[in-house]
């Protein structure tokens, strides 16, 4: 169960510049303690000792502020940075080299006993406060921005931001391969809501221009007809004279 202990610690050292030594990680990182206790709880869960597994999970929650159901499947080199407030549901499936920040929820949207929690591919980063809900799949290397709410599948290598989360076009192809702290692209980050509003304003401007054209077209024949009628009336009045 603990044969990859050194690997877990090295994964944390590689992704957290604040970590100074393996001993510091082993003693002071709640995310590391949570995953160790989860490994033990999962062994109990698989052995059929469900109550013991839940008790270990409950103890881990009290010690670290991180709630991981014993039934969740978690890969290697998993890292929860800061950790407080993280919730991982029973049927969640997490790949290798995944990183979560504090306040992340991998939750379910169904009361069924089957698969109801997300599946995260290898190398996924989920920013602080993000919520990933339902039996959806987050593709390998995807980035979920801070406070995003994801309720649909995410393609591999995609960065998602907003509520509900929408894809963000990377600034360059290299951005899809680089590590993104908190899962959020830095610099000039497009706002999906602002982009949608801008599109609506463009459509409104085009519609106003079209309405003006139609009004001009409708008024022109009426003016000509009115002029013809006025001319005819004057001719009749002249004949009568």
mmCIF file of C-alpha atoms in Angstrom:
data_model
loop_
_atom_site.group_PDB
_atom_site.id
_atom_site.type_symbol
_atom_site.label_atom_id
_atom_site.label_comp_id
_atom_site.label_asym_id
_atom_site.label_seq_id
_atom_site.Cartn_x
_atom_site.Cartn_y
_atom_site.Cartn_z
ATOM 1 C CA UNK A 1 0.000 0.000 0.000
ATOM 2 C CA UNK A 2 2.844 2.373 0.813
ATOM 3 C CA UNK A 3 5.399 1.232 -1.783
ATOM 4 C CA UNK A 4 4.872 4.425 -3.823
ATOM 5 C CA UNK A 5 5.261 6.691 -0.781
ATOM 6 C CA UNK A 6 8.470 8.317 -2.046
ATOM 7 C CA UNK A 7 6.886 8.824 -5.456
ATOM 8 C CA UNK A 8 3.908 10.607 -3.884
ATOM 9 C CA UNK A 9 6.208 12.957 -1.982
ATOM 10 C CA UNK A 10 8.356 13.681 -5.045
ATOM 11 C CA UNK A 11 5.205 14.537 -7.000
ATOM 12 C CA UNK A 12 4.281 17.122 -4.383
ATOM 13 C CA UNK A 13 7.797 18.587 -4.368
ATOM 14 C CA UNK A 14 7.653 18.958 -8.164
ATOM 15 C CA UNK A 15 4.374 20.913 -8.083
ATOM 16 C CA UNK A 16 4.693 23.047 -4.968
ATOM 17 C CA UNK A 17 7.607 25.508 -4.818
ATOM 18 C CA UNK A 18 6.849 26.134 -1.132
ATOM 19 C CA UNK A 19 7.856 22.566 -0.230
ATOM 20 C CA UNK A 20 11.466 22.466 0.964
ATOM 21 C CA UNK A 21 12.066 18.802 1.804
ATOM 22 C CA UNK A 22 10.486 15.361 1.860
ATOM 23 C CA UNK A 23 10.333 15.503 5.641
ATOM 24 C CA UNK A 24 8.368 18.762 5.503
ATOM 25 C CA UNK A 25 5.882 17.216 3.079
ATOM 26 C CA UNK A 26 5.514 14.078 5.191
ATOM 27 C CA UNK A 27 4.880 16.037 8.385
ATOM 28 C CA UNK A 28 3.092 19.211 7.313
ATOM 29 C CA UNK A 29 0.988 18.579 4.178
ATOM 30 C CA UNK A 30 -2.651 17.678 4.861
ATOM 31 C CA UNK A 31 -3.145 16.583 1.251
ATOM 32 C CA UNK A 32 -0.419 13.980 1.711
ATOM 33 C CA UNK A 33 -1.954 12.762 4.989
ATOM 34 C CA UNK A 34 -5.391 12.559 3.359
ATOM 35 C CA UNK A 35 -4.181 10.378 0.501
ATOM 36 C CA UNK A 36 -2.299 8.038 2.873
ATOM 37 C CA UNK A 37 -5.398 7.534 4.995
ATOM 38 C CA UNK A 38 -7.484 7.089 1.861
ATOM 39 C CA UNK A 39 -5.189 4.298 0.653
ATOM 40 C CA UNK A 40 -5.778 2.536 3.965
ATOM 41 C CA UNK A 41 -9.540 3.175 3.857
ATOM 42 C CA UNK A 42 -9.697 1.865 0.292
ATOM 43 C CA UNK A 43 -7.975 -1.368 1.319
ATOM 44 C CA UNK A 44 -10.577 -1.830 4.050
ATOM 45 C CA UNK A 45 -13.373 -0.977 1.611
ATOM 46 C CA UNK A 46 -12.157 -3.533 -0.934
ATOM 47 C CA UNK A 47 -11.860 -6.161 1.811
ATOM 48 C CA UNK A 48 -15.506 -5.639 2.728
ATOM 49 C CA UNK A 49 -14.837 -3.807 5.983
ATOM 50 C CA UNK A 50 -17.086 -0.916 4.998
ATOM 51 C CA UNK A 51 -17.657 0.530 8.476
ATOM 52 C CA UNK A 52 -13.935 0.520 9.259
ATOM 53 C CA UNK A 53 -13.285 2.222 5.926
ATOM 54 C CA UNK A 54 -15.805 4.964 6.686
ATOM 55 C CA UNK A 55 -14.352 5.478 10.151
ATOM 56 C CA UNK A 56 -10.874 5.957 8.683
ATOM 57 C CA UNK A 57 -12.316 8.365 6.106
ATOM 58 C CA UNK A 58 -14.076 10.265 8.870
ATOM 59 C CA UNK A 59 -10.850 10.492 10.856
ATOM 60 C CA UNK A 60 -9.022 11.819 7.784
ATOM 61 C CA UNK A 61 -11.715 14.461 7.305
ATOM 62 C CA UNK A 62 -11.387 15.591 10.932
ATOM 63 C CA UNK A 63 -7.581 15.784 10.696
ATOM 64 C CA UNK A 64 -7.199 17.361 7.251
ATOM 65 C CA UNK A 65 -10.497 18.979 6.244
ATOM 66 C CA UNK A 66 -10.488 16.749 3.151
ATOM 67 C CA UNK A 67 -13.354 14.300 2.615
ATOM 68 C CA UNK A 68 -12.610 11.353 0.332
ATOM 69 C CA UNK A 69 -15.072 8.490 0.207
ATOM 70 C CA UNK A 70 -13.343 5.109 0.616
ATOM 71 C CA UNK A 71 -14.926 3.919 -2.637
ATOM 72 C CA UNK A 72 -13.207 6.597 -4.742
ATOM 73 C CA UNK A 73 -10.464 5.382 -7.096
ATOM 74 C CA UNK A 74 -7.328 7.547 -7.068
ATOM 75 C CA UNK A 75 -4.201 7.095 -9.178
ATOM 76 C CA UNK A 76 -0.551 7.720 -8.439
ATOM 77 C CA UNK A 77 1.139 11.039 -7.586
ATOM 78 C CA UNK A 78 -2.180 12.607 -6.610
ATOM 79 C CA UNK A 79 -1.779 16.012 -4.924
ATOM 80 C CA UNK A 80 -4.289 18.154 -3.047
ATOM 81 C CA UNK A 81 -2.721 21.573 -2.422
ATOM 82 C CA UNK A 82 -3.855 23.353 0.774
ATOM 83 C CA UNK A 83 -6.711 20.871 0.896
ATOM 84 C CA UNK A 84 -9.359 22.388 3.134
ATOM 85 C CA UNK A 85 -12.900 21.831 1.886
ATOM 86 C CA UNK A 86 -12.157 19.220 -0.799
ATOM 87 C CA UNK A 87 -14.922 16.636 -1.298
ATOM 88 C CA UNK A 88 -14.479 13.525 -3.473
ATOM 89 C CA UNK A 89 -17.512 11.277 -3.942
ATOM 90 C CA UNK A 90 -17.827 7.514 -3.807
ATOM 91 C CA UNK A 91 -17.714 6.700 -7.525
ATOM 92 C CA UNK A 92 -15.146 9.328 -8.506
ATOM 93 C CA UNK A 93 -12.317 7.947 -10.642
ATOM 94 C CA UNK A 94 -9.076 9.960 -10.687
ATOM 95 C CA UNK A 95 -6.092 9.219 -12.919
ATOM 96 C CA UNK A 96 -2.374 9.716 -12.361
ATOM 97 C CA UNK A 97 -0.654 13.086 -11.740
ATOM 98 C CA UNK A 98 -3.927 14.861 -10.958
ATOM 99 C CA UNK A 99 -3.847 18.017 -8.836
ATOM 100 C CA UNK A 100 -6.721 19.591 -6.905
ATOM 101 C CA UNK A 101 -6.761 22.830 -4.972
ATOM 102 C CA UNK A 102 -8.800 23.693 -1.887
ATOM 103 C CA UNK A 103 -12.578 23.899 -2.089
ATOM 104 C CA UNK A 104 -12.903 21.467 -5.014
ATOM 105 C CA UNK A 105 -15.967 19.219 -5.164
ATOM 106 C CA UNK A 106 -16.229 16.074 -7.267
ATOM 107 C CA UNK A 107 -19.923 15.531 -6.642
ATOM 108 C CA UNK A 108 -22.848 13.505 -7.865
ATOM 109 C CA UNK A 109 -26.145 14.694 -9.302
ATOM 110 C CA UNK A 110 -28.091 11.455 -8.955
ATOM 111 C CA UNK A 111 -29.456 9.309 -6.132
ATOM 112 C CA UNK A 112 -28.780 6.106 -8.075
ATOM 113 C CA UNK A 113 -26.279 3.618 -6.631
ATOM 114 C CA UNK A 114 -24.286 3.318 -9.858
ATOM 115 C CA UNK A 115 -21.688 5.634 -11.363
ATOM 116 C CA UNK A 116 -22.671 9.191 -10.419
ATOM 117 C CA UNK A 117 -19.390 11.062 -9.838
ATOM 118 C CA UNK A 118 -16.813 12.450 -12.290
ATOM 119 C CA UNK A 119 -13.918 10.685 -13.963
ATOM 120 C CA UNK A 120 -10.692 12.716 -14.223
ATOM 121 C CA UNK A 121 -8.039 11.727 -16.741
ATOM 122 C CA UNK A 122 -4.284 11.820 -16.179
ATOM 123 C CA UNK A 123 -2.673 15.193 -15.553
ATOM 124 C CA UNK A 124 -5.881 17.130 -14.859
ATOM 125 C CA UNK A 125 -5.613 20.315 -12.760
ATOM 126 C CA UNK A 126 -8.687 21.608 -10.919
ATOM 127 C CA UNK A 127 -8.523 25.145 -9.508
ATOM 128 C CA UNK A 128 -9.699 26.350 -6.105
ATOM 129 C CA UNK A 129 -13.433 26.272 -5.519
ATOM 130 C CA UNK A 130 -14.259 24.456 -8.761
ATOM 131 C CA UNK A 131 -17.233 22.094 -8.832
ATOM 132 C CA UNK A 132 -17.310 19.078 -11.174
ATOM 133 C CA UNK A 133 -20.719 17.458 -10.953
ATOM 134 C CA UNK A 134 -22.205 14.275 -12.342
ATOM 135 C CA UNK A 135 -20.944 11.160 -14.105
ATOM 136 C CA UNK A 136 -18.945 13.169 -16.622
ATOM 137 C CA UNK A 137 -15.429 12.728 -17.994
ATOM 138 C CA UNK A 138 -12.671 15.325 -17.786
ATOM 139 C CA UNK A 139 -10.163 14.478 -20.501
ATOM 140 C CA UNK A 140 -6.448 13.952 -20.033
ATOM 141 C CA UNK A 141 -4.527 17.168 -19.410
ATOM 142 C CA UNK A 142 -7.642 19.348 -19.037
ATOM 143 C CA UNK A 143 -7.531 22.472 -16.863
ATOM 144 C CA UNK A 144 -10.525 23.542 -14.774
ATOM 145 C CA UNK A 145 -10.284 27.172 -13.654
ATOM 146 C CA UNK A 146 -10.919 28.439 -10.143
ATOM 147 C CA UNK A 147 -14.629 28.533 -9.171
ATOM 148 C CA UNK A 148 -15.718 26.977 -12.468
ATOM 149 C CA UNK A 149 -18.811 24.764 -12.462
ATOM 150 C CA UNK A 150 -18.489 21.836 -14.882
ATOM 151 C CA UNK A 151 -21.555 19.740 -15.695
ATOM 152 C CA UNK A 152 -20.610 18.270 -19.089
ATOM 153 C CA UNK A 153 -17.715 16.280 -20.558
ATOM 154 C CA UNK A 154 -14.470 18.168 -21.182
ATOM 155 C CA UNK A 155 -12.203 17.320 -24.109
ATOM 156 C CA UNK A 156 -8.547 16.442 -23.409
ATOM 157 C CA UNK A 157 -6.214 19.418 -23.074
ATOM 158 C CA UNK A 158 -9.058 21.953 -22.763
ATOM 159 C CA UNK A 159 -9.058 24.840 -20.286
ATOM 160 C CA UNK A 160 -12.499 25.612 -18.823
ATOM 161 C CA UNK A 161 -13.605 28.731 -16.938
ATOM 162 C CA UNK A 162 -16.861 30.297 -15.808
ATOM 163 C CA UNK A 163 -20.329 29.268 -14.609
ATOM 164 C CA UNK A 164 -21.293 27.113 -16.366
ATOM 165 C CA UNK A 165 -17.768 26.360 -17.520
ATOM 166 C CA UNK A 166 -16.890 27.113 -21.126
ATOM 167 C CA UNK A 167 -13.685 26.363 -23.058
ATOM 168 C CA UNK A 168 -10.987 28.993 -23.374
ATOM 169 C CA UNK A 169 -8.800 29.176 -26.465
ATOM 170 C CA UNK A 170 -5.134 28.872 -25.429
ATOM 171 C CA UNK A 171 -2.767 31.689 -26.369
ATOM 172 C CA UNK A 172 -0.407 29.213 -28.000
ATOM 173 C CA UNK A 173 -0.170 25.430 -28.502
ATOM 174 C CA UNK A 174 2.428 25.322 -25.728
ATOM 175 C CA UNK A 175 -0.181 26.523 -23.225
ATOM 176 C CA UNK A 176 -1.918 23.149 -23.412
ATOM 177 C CA UNK A 177 1.251 21.405 -22.234
ATOM 178 C CA UNK A 178 2.422 23.768 -19.486
ATOM 179 C CA UNK A 179 1.531 23.568 -15.814
ATOM 180 C CA UNK A 180 -1.213 26.048 -14.926
ATOM 181 C CA UNK A 181 -1.425 26.947 -11.222
ATOM 182 C CA UNK A 182 -5.052 26.813 -10.077
ATOM 183 C CA UNK A 183 -5.941 25.499 -13.525
ATOM 184 C CA UNK A 184 -6.489 29.030 -14.794
ATOM 185 C CA UNK A 185 -4.651 30.492 -17.821
ATOM 186 C CA UNK A 186 -2.681 33.602 -16.884
ATOM 187 C CA UNK A 187 -2.482 36.903 -18.713
ATOM 188 C CA UNK A 188 -5.172 38.027 -21.133
ATOM 189 C CA UNK A 189 -7.945 35.601 -20.172
ATOM 190 C CA UNK A 190 -11.018 35.774 -22.419
ATOM 191 C CA UNK A 191 -14.301 36.126 -20.559
ATOM 192 C CA UNK A 192 -16.942 33.806 -22.068
ATOM 193 C CA UNK A 193 -19.784 35.954 -20.680
ATOM 194 C CA UNK A 194 -18.303 39.160 -22.080
ATOM 195 C CA UNK A 195 -17.761 37.396 -25.394
ATOM 196 C CA UNK A 196 -21.424 36.331 -25.479
ATOM 197 C CA UNK A 197 -22.605 39.865 -24.647
ATOM 198 C CA UNK A 198 -20.376 41.289 -27.351
ATOM 199 C CA UNK A 199 -21.937 38.895 -29.856
ATOM 200 C CA UNK A 200 -25.432 39.975 -28.811
ATOM 201 C CA UNK A 201 -24.519 43.653 -29.215
ATOM 202 C CA UNK A 202 -23.170 42.968 -32.712
ATOM 203 C CA UNK A 203 -26.411 41.218 -33.642
ATOM 204 C CA UNK A 204 -28.460 44.092 -32.233
ATOM 205 C CA UNK A 205 -26.481 46.627 -34.260
ATOM 206 C CA UNK A 206 -26.980 44.580 -37.433
ATOM 207 C CA UNK A 207 -30.729 44.276 -36.761
ATOM 208 C CA UNK A 208 -31.067 48.021 -36.172
ATOM 209 C CA UNK A 209 -29.347 48.724 -39.466
ATOM 210 C CA UNK A 210 -31.630 46.276 -41.263
ATOM 211 C CA UNK A 211 -34.759 47.787 -39.696
ATOM 212 C CA UNK A 212 -33.635 51.241 -40.831
ATOM 213 C CA UNK A 213 -33.186 49.929 -44.394
ATOM 214 C CA UNK A 214 -36.652 48.385 -44.388
ATOM 215 C CA UNK A 215 -38.209 51.588 -43.067
ATOM 216 C CA UNK A 216 -36.537 53.601 -45.820
ATOM 217 C CA UNK A 217 -37.704 51.110 -48.447
ATOM 218 C CA UNK A 218 -41.261 51.229 -47.096
ATOM 219 C CA UNK A 219 -41.400 55.024 -47.034
ATOM 220 C CA UNK A 220 -40.048 55.590 -50.573
ATOM 221 C CA UNK A 221 -42.988 54.042 -52.536
ATOM 222 C CA UNK A 222 -45.516 55.778 -50.317
ATOM 223 C CA UNK A 223 -43.910 59.137 -51.019
ATOM 224 C CA UNK A 224 -44.016 58.527 -54.780
ATOM 225 C CA UNK A 225 -47.633 57.376 -54.654
ATOM 226 C CA UNK A 226 -48.601 60.372 -52.577
ATOM 227 C CA UNK A 227 -46.922 62.689 -55.048
ATOM 228 C CA UNK A 228 -48.795 61.001 -57.960
ATOM 229 C CA UNK A 229 -52.125 61.337 -56.177
ATOM 230 C CA UNK A 230 -51.498 65.005 -55.429
ATOM 231 C CA UNK A 231 -50.573 65.608 -59.066
ATOM 232 C CA UNK A 232 -53.755 63.888 -60.264
ATOM 233 C CA UNK A 233 -55.911 65.953 -57.965
ATOM 234 C CA UNK A 234 -54.347 69.168 -59.248
ATOM 235 C CA UNK A 235 -54.998 68.062 -62.878
ATOM 236 C CA UNK A 236 -58.671 67.361 -62.140
ATOM 237 C CA UNK A 237 -59.034 70.704 -60.382
ATOM 238 C CA UNK A 238 -57.463 72.410 -63.416
ATOM 239 C CA UNK A 239 -59.913 70.709 -65.806
ATOM 240 C CA UNK A 240 -62.842 71.746 -63.660
ATOM 241 C CA UNK A 241 -61.730 75.312 -63.873
#
